[in-house]
Amino acid sequence: MIIDAHSHVHDPVRTHIELMDEAGVDRAVLFATRPHPERATDLVSLRNEMSALTAALDGRGKDADSYRLAWQELDAALAAYPDRFIGFGTVRLDLPASEIAEYVCHEVVGRGLRGIGELTPQPDNAARIEPVLRAAADHGGLPVVVHGFAPTTARDLRTLADLARRHSTVPLIISQMGGLNWLSAIELVREIPNMYLELSTANVIFAVRLAIDEIPDRTLFGSDAPYGDPFLARATVERVTASGEVRESVLGGTIARLLEL
């Protein structure tokens, strides 16, 4: 089974299914989203959508209404294609720590979702996810995905590594190879058994090759669609691997094991 470990809700959702079919992707981990770059038709409209992304990543635009709309879109996509999408639930990091456990219980586990993410703490504030990790541990070690590209910093990656050590029953997935800090991300993930590295948005193909060589059992194929393309992301993995067990693990076996599929 080929599983894209990182994708976001598309508008329309059918477009995403067509991209998956073209790439030979059986299933995709699906995150809620507020920005929709795939809606853009020109530079102006793309800037408008990307401004929503910037606001989300730097801590703005995280009001209850925006979360509610994103949840509705995710729920609709999962209901339309339950055999193709694997739902993960966003957790509001602006909630008091005392409320996050209840939020995970009702809004993630209670919705039948299989993991948590993609979390987007503000720069140099990755420690804010610790209550989420505690809640994930309480529910059998739900996988937790944290945004890895900018504005996530090298300091954030080190913080995430420290948190992973303290919460060793929780699979902690760094998305987008840690962005420009990909070399540090590979080193940190290699050291900590419950950390994983998702391979989308790589700056150079050499980084993907190195990551798989160093941590073949904890690297995950992902596209970050609609920002990335499932066909090209799969081709990148296949370009730097030989057919066999390692390639099969990266392209779906490892995430399937984490999700007990």
PDB file of C-alpha atoms in Angstrom:
ATOM      1  CA  MET A   1       0.000   0.000   0.000  1.00  0.00           C
ATOM      2  CA  ILE A   2       1.338   3.432  -0.992  1.00  0.00           C
ATOM      3  CA  ILE A   3       0.462   6.034   1.656  1.00  0.00           C
ATOM      4  CA  ASP A   4       1.106   9.755   1.404  1.00  0.00           C
ATOM      5  CA  ALA A   5       1.899  10.693   5.010  1.00  0.00           C
ATOM      6  CA  HIS A   6       1.283  14.437   4.574  1.00  0.00           C
ATOM      7  CA  SER A   7      -1.528  16.148   2.699  1.00  0.00           C
ATOM      8  CA  HIS A   8      -4.136  18.856   3.222  1.00  0.00           C
ATOM      9  CA  VAL A   9      -7.793  19.167   2.250  1.00  0.00           C
ATOM     10  CA  HIS A  10      -8.253  20.276  -1.370  1.00  0.00           C
ATOM     11  CA  ASP A  11     -11.055  22.341  -2.885  1.00  0.00           C
ATOM     12  CA  PRO A  12     -12.579  20.500  -4.649  1.00  0.00           C
ATOM     13  CA  VAL A  13     -11.678  17.259  -2.917  1.00  0.00           C
ATOM     14  CA  ARG A  14     -12.074  15.295  -6.132  1.00  0.00           C
ATOM     15  CA  THR A  15      -8.966  17.044  -7.496  1.00  0.00           C
ATOM     16  CA  HIS A  16      -6.925  15.480  -4.708  1.00  0.00           C
ATOM     17  CA  ILE A  17      -8.261  12.012  -5.524  1.00  0.00           C
ATOM     18  CA  GLU A  18      -7.274  12.505  -9.167  1.00  0.00           C
ATOM     19  CA  LEU A  19      -3.742  13.464  -8.129  1.00  0.00           C
ATOM     20  CA  MET A  20      -3.509  10.400  -5.898  1.00  0.00           C
ATOM     21  CA  ASP A  21      -4.740   8.150  -8.690  1.00  0.00           C
ATOM     22  CA  GLU A  22      -2.207   9.601 -11.107  1.00  0.00           C
ATOM     23  CA  ALA A  23       0.589   8.952  -8.602  1.00  0.00           C
ATOM     24  CA  GLY A  24      -0.588   5.446  -7.711  1.00  0.00           C
ATOM     25  CA  VAL A  25      -1.190   6.495  -4.101  1.00  0.00           C
ATOM     26  CA  ASP A  26      -3.681   4.284  -2.295  1.00  0.00           C
ATOM     27  CA  ARG A  27      -4.322   6.432   0.784  1.00  0.00           C
ATOM     28  CA  ALA A  28      -3.275   9.783   2.220  1.00  0.00           C
ATOM     29  CA  VAL A  29      -3.009  11.191   5.716  1.00  0.00           C
ATOM     30  CA  LEU A  30      -5.220  14.262   5.582  1.00  0.00           C
ATOM     31  CA  PHE A  31      -4.894  17.432   7.661  1.00  0.00           C
ATOM     32  CA  ALA A  32      -7.373  20.256   7.998  1.00  0.00           C
ATOM     33  CA  THR A  33      -6.296  23.584   6.523  1.00  0.00           C
ATOM     34  CA  ARG A  34      -7.363  27.195   6.392  1.00  0.00           C
ATOM     35  CA  PRO A  35      -5.417  28.425   3.325  1.00  0.00           C
ATOM     36  CA  HIS A  36      -6.240  26.868  -0.051  1.00  0.00           C
ATOM     37  CA  PRO A  37      -3.513  27.735  -2.592  1.00  0.00           C
ATOM     38  CA  GLU A  38      -5.137  25.412  -5.117  1.00  0.00           C
ATOM     39  CA  ARG A  39      -7.994  27.911  -5.409  1.00  0.00           C
ATOM     40  CA  ALA A  40      -5.689  30.601  -6.735  1.00  0.00           C
ATOM     41  CA  THR A  41      -5.947  31.576 -10.395  1.00  0.00           C
ATOM     42  CA  ASP A  42      -3.326  34.320 -10.523  1.00  0.00           C
ATOM     43  CA  LEU A  43      -0.590  35.971  -8.470  1.00  0.00           C
ATOM     44  CA  VAL A  44      -2.974  38.226  -6.553  1.00  0.00           C
ATOM     45  CA  SER A  45      -5.276  35.411  -5.475  1.00  0.00           C
ATOM     46  CA  LEU A  46      -2.288  33.241  -4.559  1.00  0.00           C
ATOM     47  CA  ARG A  47      -0.914  36.016  -2.354  1.00  0.00           C
ATOM     48  CA  ASN A  48      -4.268  36.203  -0.601  1.00  0.00           C
ATOM     49  CA  GLU A  49      -4.259  32.472   0.117  1.00  0.00           C
ATOM     50  CA  MET A  50      -0.634  32.467   1.205  1.00  0.00           C
ATOM     51  CA  SER A  51      -1.307  35.350   3.588  1.00  0.00           C
ATOM     52  CA  ALA A  52      -3.707  33.021   5.390  1.00  0.00           C
ATOM     53  CA  LEU A  53      -0.924  30.457   5.629  1.00  0.00           C
ATOM     54  CA  THR A  54       1.503  33.039   6.981  1.00  0.00           C
ATOM     55  CA  ALA A  55      -1.039  34.108   9.585  1.00  0.00           C
ATOM     56  CA  ALA A  56      -1.559  30.511  10.671  1.00  0.00           C
ATOM     57  CA  LEU A  57       2.154  29.815  10.982  1.00  0.00           C
ATOM     58  CA  ASP A  58       2.983  32.917  12.991  1.00  0.00           C
ATOM     59  CA  GLY A  59       0.104  32.462  15.412  1.00  0.00           C
ATOM     60  CA  ARG A  60      -2.520  34.708  13.893  1.00  0.00           C
ATOM     61  CA  GLY A  61      -5.708  33.504  12.235  1.00  0.00           C
ATOM     62  CA  LYS A  62      -6.329  30.758  14.787  1.00  0.00           C
ATOM     63  CA  ASP A  63      -9.712  31.879  16.050  1.00  0.00           C
ATOM     64  CA  ALA A  64     -12.489  29.420  16.805  1.00  0.00           C
ATOM     65  CA  ASP A  65     -14.385  30.204  13.584  1.00  0.00           C
ATOM     66  CA  SER A  66     -11.407  29.427  11.352  1.00  0.00           C
ATOM     67  CA  TYR A  67     -10.868  26.147  13.163  1.00  0.00           C
ATOM     68  CA  ARG A  68     -14.544  25.279  12.824  1.00  0.00           C
ATOM     69  CA  LEU A  69     -14.528  25.837   9.059  1.00  0.00           C
ATOM     70  CA  ALA A  70     -11.361  23.774   8.637  1.00  0.00           C
ATOM     71  CA  TRP A  71     -12.885  20.948  10.703  1.00  0.00           C
ATOM     72  CA  GLN A  72     -16.018  20.986   8.521  1.00  0.00           C
ATOM     73  CA  GLU A  73     -13.954  20.681   5.355  1.00  0.00           C
ATOM     74  CA  LEU A  74     -11.950  17.803   6.813  1.00  0.00           C
ATOM     75  CA  ASP A  75     -15.066  15.979   7.991  1.00  0.00           C
ATOM     76  CA  ALA A  76     -16.649  16.328   4.539  1.00  0.00           C
ATOM     77  CA  ALA A  77     -13.549  14.968   2.778  1.00  0.00           C
ATOM     78  CA  LEU A  78     -13.291  11.990   5.136  1.00  0.00           C
ATOM     79  CA  ALA A  79     -16.980  11.206   4.717  1.00  0.00           C
ATOM     80  CA  ALA A  80     -16.749  11.399   0.921  1.00  0.00           C
ATOM     81  CA  TYR A  81     -13.674   9.146   0.606  1.00  0.00           C
ATOM     82  CA  PRO A  82     -13.297   7.056   3.775  1.00  0.00           C
ATOM     83  CA  ASP A  83     -11.268   4.407   1.947  1.00  0.00           C
ATOM     84  CA  ARG A  84      -8.723   6.927   0.601  1.00  0.00           C
ATOM     85  CA  PHE A  85      -8.134   9.405   3.427  1.00  0.00           C
ATOM     86  CA  ILE A  86      -6.784   8.907   6.951  1.00  0.00           C
ATOM     87  CA  GLY A  87      -7.864  11.811   9.120  1.00  0.00           C
ATOM     88  CA  PHE A  88      -5.608  13.606  11.583  1.00  0.00           C
ATOM     89  CA  GLY A  89      -6.920  16.306  13.898  1.00  0.00           C
ATOM     90  CA  THR A  90      -5.514  19.726  14.573  1.00  0.00           C
ATOM     91  CA  VAL A  91      -5.252  20.749  18.211  1.00  0.00           C
ATOM     92  CA  ARG A  92      -5.590  24.334  19.334  1.00  0.00           C
ATOM     93  CA  LEU A  93      -2.337  25.264  21.025  1.00  0.00           C
ATOM     94  CA  ASP A  94      -3.885  28.499  22.287  1.00  0.00           C
ATOM     95  CA  LEU A  95      -5.982  26.513  24.755  1.00  0.00           C
ATOM     96  CA  PRO A  96      -4.858  26.244  28.367  1.00  0.00           C
ATOM     97  CA  ALA A  97      -2.918  23.055  29.003  1.00  0.00           C
ATOM     98  CA  SER A  98      -5.708  21.863  31.282  1.00  0.00           C
ATOM     99  CA  GLU A  99      -8.161  21.896  28.351  1.00  0.00           C
ATOM    100  CA  ILE A 100      -5.978  20.247  25.720  1.00  0.00           C
ATOM    101  CA  ALA A 101      -6.467  16.718  27.081  1.00  0.00           C
ATOM    102  CA  GLU A 102     -10.234  17.120  26.852  1.00  0.00           C
ATOM    103  CA  TYR A 103      -9.907  18.634  23.381  1.00  0.00           C
ATOM    104  CA  VAL A 104      -7.888  15.650  22.131  1.00  0.00           C
ATOM    105  CA  CYS A 105     -10.367  13.257  23.708  1.00  0.00           C
ATOM    106  CA  HIS A 106     -13.418  14.845  22.070  1.00  0.00           C
ATOM    107  CA  GLU A 107     -12.128  16.465  18.872  1.00  0.00           C
ATOM    108  CA  VAL A 108      -9.554  13.877  17.790  1.00  0.00           C
ATOM    109  CA  VAL A 109     -10.293  10.506  19.369  1.00  0.00           C
ATOM    110  CA  GLY A 110     -14.009  11.249  19.592  1.00  0.00           C
ATOM    111  CA  ARG A 111     -14.132  11.949  15.844  1.00  0.00           C
ATOM    112  CA  GLY A 112     -12.405   8.678  15.036  1.00  0.00           C
ATOM    113  CA  LEU A 113      -9.248  10.380  13.778  1.00  0.00           C
ATOM    114  CA  ARG A 114      -5.984   8.435  13.737  1.00  0.00           C
ATOM    115  CA  GLY A 115      -3.456  11.045  14.828  1.00  0.00           C
ATOM    116  CA  ILE A 116      -2.776  14.680  15.635  1.00  0.00           C
ATOM    117  CA  GLY A 117      -1.451  17.302  13.250  1.00  0.00           C
ATOM    118  CA  GLU A 118      -0.247  19.224  11.556  1.00  0.00           C
ATOM    119  CA  LEU A 119       0.658  21.312  14.614  1.00  0.00           C
ATOM    120  CA  THR A 120       2.048  24.782  13.909  1.00  0.00           C
ATOM    121  CA  PRO A 121       3.486  26.343  17.068  1.00  0.00           C
ATOM    122  CA  GLN A 122       4.855  29.864  16.727  1.00  0.00           C
ATOM    123  CA  PRO A 123       8.597  30.185  16.035  1.00  0.00           C
ATOM    124  CA  ASP A 124      10.781  29.217  19.012  1.00  0.00           C
ATOM    125  CA  ASN A 125       7.687  28.046  20.884  1.00  0.00           C
ATOM    126  CA  ALA A 126       7.693  24.332  20.107  1.00  0.00           C
ATOM    127  CA  ALA A 127       7.452  23.621  23.840  1.00  0.00           C
ATOM    128  CA  ARG A 128       3.766  24.559  23.534  1.00  0.00           C
ATOM    129  CA  ILE A 129       3.036  21.109  22.116  1.00  0.00           C
ATOM    130  CA  GLU A 130       3.963  19.241  25.301  1.00  0.00           C
ATOM    131  CA  PRO A 131       0.361  19.046  26.611  1.00  0.00           C
ATOM    132  CA  VAL A 132      -0.587  17.542  23.251  1.00  0.00           C
ATOM    133  CA  LEU A 133       2.084  14.869  23.623  1.00  0.00           C
ATOM    134  CA  ARG A 134       0.794  14.027  27.094  1.00  0.00           C
ATOM    135  CA  ALA A 135      -2.723  13.660  25.712  1.00  0.00           C
ATOM    136  CA  ALA A 136      -1.469  11.558  22.790  1.00  0.00           C
ATOM    137  CA  ALA A 137       0.268   9.235  25.254  1.00  0.00           C
ATOM    138  CA  ASP A 138      -2.964   8.893  27.224  1.00  0.00           C
ATOM    139  CA  HIS A 139      -4.668   7.530  24.099  1.00  0.00           C
ATOM    140  CA  GLY A 140      -2.207   4.787  23.303  1.00  0.00           C
ATOM    141  CA  GLY A 141       0.500   6.862  21.665  1.00  0.00           C
ATOM    142  CA  LEU A 142      -1.278   8.705  18.875  1.00  0.00           C
ATOM    143  CA  PRO A 143       1.180   9.879  16.195  1.00  0.00           C
ATOM    144  CA  VAL A 144       1.789  13.644  16.348  1.00  0.00           C
ATOM    145  CA  VAL A 145       2.911  15.626  13.284  1.00  0.00           C
ATOM    146  CA  VAL A 146       4.622  19.014  13.723  1.00  0.00           C
ATOM    147  CA  HIS A 147       5.275  21.522  10.948  1.00  0.00           C
ATOM    148  CA  GLY A 148       8.962  21.391  10.066  1.00  0.00           C
ATOM    149  CA  PHE A 149       9.536  24.115   7.488  1.00  0.00           C
ATOM    150  CA  ALA A 150       9.919  27.841   8.195  1.00  0.00           C
ATOM    151  CA  PRO A 151       9.087  29.522  10.466  1.00  0.00           C
ATOM    152  CA  THR A 152      10.058  26.438  12.522  1.00  0.00           C
ATOM    153  CA  THR A 153      13.590  27.098  13.734  1.00  0.00           C
ATOM    154  CA  ALA A 154      16.634  24.989  14.554  1.00  0.00           C
ATOM    155  CA  ARG A 155      15.906  25.748  18.195  1.00  0.00           C
ATOM    156  CA  ASP A 156      12.388  24.351  17.736  1.00  0.00           C
ATOM    157  CA  LEU A 157      13.796  21.119  16.332  1.00  0.00           C
ATOM    158  CA  ARG A 158      16.025  20.709  19.373  1.00  0.00           C
ATOM    159  CA  THR A 159      13.053  21.399  21.628  1.00  0.00           C
ATOM    160  CA  LEU A 160      10.994  18.785  19.790  1.00  0.00           C
ATOM    161  CA  ALA A 161      13.806  16.285  20.235  1.00  0.00           C
ATOM    162  CA  ASP A 162      13.848  16.944  23.990  1.00  0.00           C
ATOM    163  CA  LEU A 163      10.075  16.521  24.134  1.00  0.00           C
ATOM    164  CA  ALA A 164      10.268  13.278  22.187  1.00  0.00           C
ATOM    165  CA  ARG A 165      12.759  11.910  24.700  1.00  0.00           C
ATOM    166  CA  ARG A 166      10.383  12.754  27.555  1.00  0.00           C
ATOM    167  CA  HIS A 167       7.353  11.245  25.798  1.00  0.00           C
ATOM    168  CA  SER A 168       8.887   8.120  24.328  1.00  0.00           C
ATOM    169  CA  THR A 169       5.595   6.297  23.695  1.00  0.00           C
ATOM    170  CA  VAL A 170       4.420   8.961  21.227  1.00  0.00           C
ATOM    171  CA  PRO A 171       5.605   8.824  17.590  1.00  0.00           C
ATOM    172  CA  LEU A 172       6.654  12.415  16.857  1.00  0.00           C
ATOM    173  CA  ILE A 173       6.827  13.182  13.132  1.00  0.00           C
ATOM    174  CA  ILE A 174       8.739  16.209  11.850  1.00  0.00           C
ATOM    175  CA  SER A 175       7.203  17.244   8.557  1.00  0.00           C
ATOM    176  CA  GLN A 176       8.869  18.714   5.461  1.00  0.00           C
ATOM    177  CA  MET A 177      12.298  17.356   6.485  1.00  0.00           C
ATOM    178  CA  GLY A 178      12.709  20.220   8.946  1.00  0.00           C
ATOM    179  CA  GLY A 179      12.919  22.745   6.104  1.00  0.00           C
ATOM    180  CA  LEU A 180      16.269  24.468   5.719  1.00  0.00           C
ATOM    181  CA  ASN A 181      17.404  22.723   8.907  1.00  0.00           C
ATOM    182  CA  TRP A 182      17.128  19.308   7.270  1.00  0.00           C
ATOM    183  CA  LEU A 183      20.623  18.174   8.195  1.00  0.00           C
ATOM    184  CA  SER A 184      20.010  18.838  11.882  1.00  0.00           C
ATOM    185  CA  ALA A 185      16.617  17.173  11.598  1.00  0.00           C
ATOM    186  CA  ILE A 186      18.184  13.993  10.217  1.00  0.00           C
ATOM    187  CA  GLU A 187      20.750  13.949  13.027  1.00  0.00           C
ATOM    188  CA  LEU A 188      18.123  14.454  15.736  1.00  0.00           C
ATOM    189  CA  VAL A 189      15.694  11.882  14.371  1.00  0.00           C
ATOM    190  CA  ARG A 190      18.518   9.348  13.999  1.00  0.00           C
ATOM    191  CA  GLU A 191      19.258   9.680  17.721  1.00  0.00           C
ATOM    192  CA  ILE A 192      15.708   9.342  19.073  1.00  0.00           C
ATOM    193  CA  PRO A 193      13.772   6.125  18.358  1.00  0.00           C
ATOM    194  CA  ASN A 194      10.269   7.623  18.521  1.00  0.00           C
ATOM    195  CA  MET A 195      11.008  10.471  16.091  1.00  0.00           C
ATOM    196  CA  TYR A 196      10.196  10.237  12.378  1.00  0.00           C
ATOM    197  CA  LEU A 197      10.990  12.446   9.387  1.00  0.00           C
ATOM    198  CA  GLU A 198       8.482  13.153   6.625  1.00  0.00           C
ATOM    199  CA  LEU A 199      10.212  13.883   3.320  1.00  0.00           C
ATOM    200  CA  SER A 200       8.125  16.488   1.482  1.00  0.00           C
ATOM    201  CA  THR A 201       9.375  19.921   0.443  1.00  0.00           C
ATOM    202  CA  ALA A 202      13.006  18.802   0.225  1.00  0.00           C
ATOM    203  CA  ASN A 203      15.299  21.520  -1.093  1.00  0.00           C
ATOM    204  CA  VAL A 204      17.677  19.075  -2.773  1.00  0.00           C
ATOM    205  CA  ILE A 205      17.198  15.445  -3.725  1.00  0.00           C
ATOM    206  CA  PHE A 206      20.467  14.604  -1.963  1.00  0.00           C
ATOM    207  CA  ALA A 207      18.728  15.405   1.330  1.00  0.00           C
ATOM    208  CA  VAL A 208      16.078  12.770   0.664  1.00  0.00           C
ATOM    209  CA  ARG A 209      18.729  10.181  -0.226  1.00  0.00           C
ATOM    210  CA  LEU A 210      20.717  10.960   2.918  1.00  0.00           C
ATOM    211  CA  ALA A 211      17.668  10.838   5.181  1.00  0.00           C
ATOM    212  CA  ILE A 212      16.596   7.440   3.887  1.00  0.00           C
ATOM    213  CA  ASP A 213      20.137   6.082   4.107  1.00  0.00           C
ATOM    214  CA  GLU A 214      20.517   7.246   7.714  1.00  0.00           C
ATOM    215  CA  ILE A 215      17.042   6.398   9.032  1.00  0.00           C
ATOM    216  CA  PRO A 216      15.439   3.975   6.551  1.00  0.00           C
ATOM    217  CA  ASP A 217      12.876   2.709   9.061  1.00  0.00           C
ATOM    218  CA  ARG A 218      11.718   6.185  10.189  1.00  0.00           C
ATOM    219  CA  THR A 219      11.420   8.210   6.993  1.00  0.00           C
ATOM    220  CA  LEU A 220       7.994   8.775   5.457  1.00  0.00           C
ATOM    221  CA  PHE A 221       6.921   9.571   1.913  1.00  0.00           C
ATOM    222  CA  GLY A 222       4.752  12.686   1.874  1.00  0.00           C
ATOM    223  CA  SER A 223       3.709  15.257  -0.697  1.00  0.00           C
ATOM    224  CA  ASP A 224       2.433  18.207   1.362  1.00  0.00           C
ATOM    225  CA  ALA A 225      -0.252  18.491  -1.314  1.00  0.00           C
ATOM    226  CA  PRO A 226      -1.536  20.904  -2.540  1.00  0.00           C
ATOM    227  CA  TYR A 227       1.788  22.679  -1.959  1.00  0.00           C
ATOM    228  CA  GLY A 228       3.574  19.638  -3.376  1.00  0.00           C
ATOM    229  CA  ASP A 229       2.630  16.986  -5.911  1.00  0.00           C
ATOM    230  CA  PRO A 230       2.092  13.306  -5.003  1.00  0.00           C
ATOM    231  CA  PHE A 231       3.481  12.048  -8.335  1.00  0.00           C
ATOM    232  CA  LEU A 232       6.719  14.018  -8.026  1.00  0.00           C
ATOM    233  CA  ALA A 233       7.110  13.225  -4.312  1.00  0.00           C
ATOM    234  CA  ARG A 234       6.795   9.501  -4.992  1.00  0.00           C
ATOM    235  CA  ALA A 235       9.185   9.752  -7.942  1.00  0.00           C
ATOM    236  CA  THR A 236      11.743  11.456  -5.684  1.00  0.00           C
ATOM    237  CA  VAL A 237      11.691   8.569  -3.215  1.00  0.00           C
ATOM    238  CA  GLU A 238      11.920   6.015  -6.000  1.00  0.00           C
ATOM    239  CA  ARG A 239      14.786   7.899  -7.611  1.00  0.00           C
ATOM    240  CA  VAL A 240      16.979   7.555  -4.511  1.00  0.00           C
ATOM    241  CA  THR A 241      16.007   4.010  -3.450  1.00  0.00           C
ATOM    242  CA  ALA A 242      16.238   0.563  -4.959  1.00  0.00           C
ATOM    243  CA  SER A 243      13.136  -1.572  -5.167  1.00  0.00           C
ATOM    244  CA  GLY A 244      12.696  -3.663  -2.069  1.00  0.00           C
ATOM    245  CA  GLU A 245      12.021  -3.454   1.647  1.00  0.00           C
ATOM    246  CA  VAL A 246      13.402   0.027   2.298  1.00  0.00           C
ATOM    247  CA  ARG A 247      11.450   1.651  -0.523  1.00  0.00           C
ATOM    248  CA  GLU A 248       8.277  -0.146   0.517  1.00  0.00           C
ATOM    249  CA  SER A 249       8.721   1.021   4.106  1.00  0.00           C
ATOM    250  CA  VAL A 250       9.239   4.662   3.119  1.00  0.00           C
ATOM    251  CA  LEU A 251       6.345   4.667   0.651  1.00  0.00           C
ATOM    252  CA  GLY A 252       3.817   3.358   3.130  1.00  0.00           C
ATOM    253  CA  GLY A 253       4.940   0.486   5.300  1.00  0.00           C
ATOM    254  CA  THR A 254       6.204   2.584   8.181  1.00  0.00           C
ATOM    255  CA  ILE A 255       3.193   4.896   8.444  1.00  0.00           C
ATOM    256  CA  ALA A 256       0.888   1.861   8.078  1.00  0.00           C
ATOM    257  CA  ARG A 257       2.631   0.272  11.045  1.00  0.00           C
ATOM    258  CA  LEU A 258       2.316   3.442  13.130  1.00  0.00           C
ATOM    259  CA  LEU A 259      -1.387   3.656  12.346  1.00  0.00           C
ATOM    260  CA  GLU A 260      -1.943  -0.099  12.735  1.00  0.00           C
ATOM    261  CA  LEU A 261      -3.518  -0.335   9.282  1.00  0.00           C
TER     262      LEU A 261
END
